[in-house]
Short mmCIF file of the C-alpha atoms (twelve columns), coordinates in Angstrom:
data_MODEL
# 
_entry.id   MODEL 
# 
loop_
_atom_site.group_PDB 
_atom_site.id 
_atom_site.type_symbol 
_atom_site.label_atom_id 
_atom_site.label_alt_id 
_atom_site.label_comp_id 
_atom_site.label_asym_id 
_atom_site.label_seq_id 
_atom_site.Cartn_x 
_atom_site.Cartn_y 
_atom_site.Cartn_z 
_atom_site.pdbx_PDB_model_num 
ATOM 1  C CA . UNK A 1  83.329  88.736 133.917 1 
ATOM 2  C CA . UNK A 2  85.391  88.907 137.122 1 
ATOM 3  C CA . UNK A 3  84.610  85.259 137.849 1 
ATOM 4  C CA . UNK A 4  85.795  84.316 134.376 1 
ATOM 5  C CA . UNK A 5  89.032  86.256 134.834 1 
ATOM 6  C CA . UNK A 6  89.566  84.688 138.243 1 
ATOM 7  C CA . UNK A 7  89.029  81.223 136.836 1 
ATOM 8  C CA . UNK A 8  91.306  81.939 133.913 1 
ATOM 9  C CA . UNK A 9  93.980  83.124 136.359 1 
ATOM 10 C CA . UNK A 10 93.398  79.910 138.222 1 
ATOM 11 C CA . UNK A 11 93.948  77.941 135.054 1 
ATOM 12 C CA . UNK A 12 97.402  79.425 134.802 1 
ATOM 13 C CA . UNK A 13 98.425  79.059 138.420 1 
ATOM 14 C CA . UNK A 14 96.429  75.959 139.088 1 
ATOM 15 C CA . UNK A 15 97.682  73.860 136.207 1 
ATOM 16 C CA . UNK A 16 100.708 73.275 138.344 1 
ATOM 17 C CA . UNK A 17 100.575 70.717 141.117 1 
ATOM 18 C CA . UNK A 18 102.082 71.537 144.474 1 
ATOM 19 C CA . UNK A 19 105.318 69.974 145.744 1 
ATOM 20 C CA . UNK A 20 105.264 70.755 149.457 1 
ATOM 21 C CA . UNK A 21 108.847 69.641 150.064 1 
ATOM 22 C CA . UNK A 22 110.085 72.322 147.651 1 
ATOM 23 C CA . UNK A 23 107.369 74.905 148.298 1 
ATOM 24 C CA . UNK A 24 107.012 75.415 144.547 1 
ATOM 25 C CA . UNK A 25 104.509 74.263 141.951 1 
ATOM 26 C CA . UNK A 26 105.600 71.656 139.462 1 
ATOM 27 C CA . UNK A 27 106.686 72.721 135.988 1 
ATOM 28 C CA . UNK A 28 104.762 69.810 134.459 1 
ATOM 29 C CA . UNK A 29 102.155 72.139 132.930 1 
ATOM 30 C CA . UNK A 30 104.398 75.083 132.037 1 
ATOM 31 C CA . UNK A 31 104.183 74.276 128.319 1 
ATOM 32 C CA . UNK A 32 100.382 74.255 128.198 1 
ATOM 33 C CA . UNK A 33 99.143  76.526 125.414 1 
ATOM 34 C CA . UNK A 34 97.137  79.029 127.456 1 
ATOM 35 C CA . UNK A 35 96.102  80.978 124.375 1 
ATOM 36 C CA . UNK A 36 94.481  77.857 122.947 1 
ATOM 37 C CA . UNK A 37 92.541  77.265 126.168 1 
ATOM 38 C CA . UNK A 38 91.424  80.878 126.429 1 
ATOM 39 C CA . UNK A 39 90.308  80.974 122.790 1 
ATOM 40 C CA . UNK A 40 88.416  77.684 122.973 1 
ATOM 41 C CA . UNK A 41 85.079  78.211 124.712 1 
ATOM 42 C CA . UNK A 42 84.556  74.477 125.205 1 
ATOM 43 C CA . UNK A 43 87.929  73.921 126.895 1 
ATOM 44 C CA . UNK A 44 87.631  77.019 129.037 1 
ATOM 45 C CA . UNK A 45 84.071  76.105 130.065 1 
ATOM 46 C CA . UNK A 46 85.196  72.583 131.008 1 
ATOM 47 C CA . UNK A 47 87.909  73.969 133.301 1 
ATOM 48 C CA . UNK A 48 85.494  76.469 134.837 1 
ATOM 49 C CA . UNK A 49 82.815  73.825 135.402 1 
ATOM 50 C CA . UNK A 50 85.397  71.494 136.922 1 
ATOM 51 C CA . UNK A 51 86.665  74.087 139.378 1 
ATOM 52 C CA . UNK A 52 83.117  75.107 140.288 1 
ATOM 53 C CA . UNK A 53 82.162  71.478 140.930 1 
ATOM 54 C CA . UNK A 54 79.544  71.440 138.172 1 
ATOM 55 C CA . UNK A 55 81.257  68.793 136.074 1 
ATOM 56 C CA . UNK A 56 83.736  65.973 136.460 1 
ATOM 57 C CA . UNK A 57 87.371  66.936 135.993 1 
ATOM 58 C CA . UNK A 58 90.168  65.666 133.819 1 
ATOM 59 C CA . UNK A 59 93.459  64.901 135.572 1 
ATOM 60 C CA . UNK A 60 94.672  68.376 134.632 1 
ATOM 61 C CA . UNK A 61 91.445  69.854 135.949 1 
ATOM 62 C CA . UNK A 62 91.798  67.971 139.232 1 
ATOM 63 C CA . UNK A 63 95.269  69.480 139.703 1 
ATOM 64 C CA . UNK A 64 93.896  72.915 138.924 1 
ATOM 65 C CA . UNK A 65 91.080  72.471 141.418 1 
ATOM 66 C CA . UNK A 66 93.458  71.172 144.072 1 
ATOM 67 C CA . UNK A 67 96.067  73.945 143.922 1 
ATOM 68 C CA . UNK A 68 93.802  76.862 143.045 1 
ATOM 69 C CA . UNK A 69 92.951  77.887 146.621 1 
ATOM 70 C CA . UNK A 70 96.623  77.971 147.593 1 
ATOM 71 C CA . UNK A 71 97.660  79.850 144.448 1 
ATOM 72 C CA . UNK A 72 95.023  82.506 145.049 1 
ATOM 73 C CA . UNK A 73 95.710  82.715 148.782 1 
ATOM 74 C CA . UNK A 74 99.468  83.135 148.324 1 
ATOM 75 C CA . UNK A 75 99.285  85.388 145.269 1 
ATOM 76 C CA . UNK A 76 101.058 82.742 143.217 1 
ATOM 77 C CA . UNK A 77 104.078 82.983 145.515 1 
ATOM 78 C CA . UNK A 78 104.991 79.373 144.720 1 
ATOM 79 C CA . UNK A 79 104.884 80.013 140.968 1 
ATOM 80 C CA . UNK A 80 107.966 80.142 138.792 1 
ATOM 81 C CA . UNK A 81 108.525 82.928 136.256 1 
ATOM 82 C CA . UNK A 82 106.715 81.074 133.456 1 
ATOM 83 C CA . UNK A 83 103.682 80.537 135.664 1 
ATOM 84 C CA . UNK A 84 103.667 84.177 136.804 1 
ATOM 85 C CA . UNK A 85 103.829 85.375 133.207 1 
ATOM 86 C CA . UNK A 86 100.956 83.069 132.339 1 
ATOM 87 C CA . UNK A 87 98.924  84.401 135.257 1 
ATOM 88 C CA . UNK A 88 99.520  87.964 134.067 1 
ATOM 89 C CA . UNK A 89 98.451  86.996 130.557 1 
ATOM 90 C CA . UNK A 90 95.203  85.546 131.812 1 
ATOM 91 C CA . UNK A 91 94.437  88.339 134.268 1 
# 
């Protein structure tokens, strides 16, 4: 269960790609319907499998996988308010 919550948190923080010059994550994925992902076992499983390296990733999944370590390491310090709220929702 903790792994699932961690991965769901990652989905929120990690759906943003990193912009190093601004030290913030992009807002490109801020309008993603997190409730729809969390309620859809197939979508959620695809993101989890992508991050865990068990399955190929979509472009969104690749971004999630790429920024996830940084988002976890920094406690989502590069997240904007929308992304933080999404992370709280998932956690």
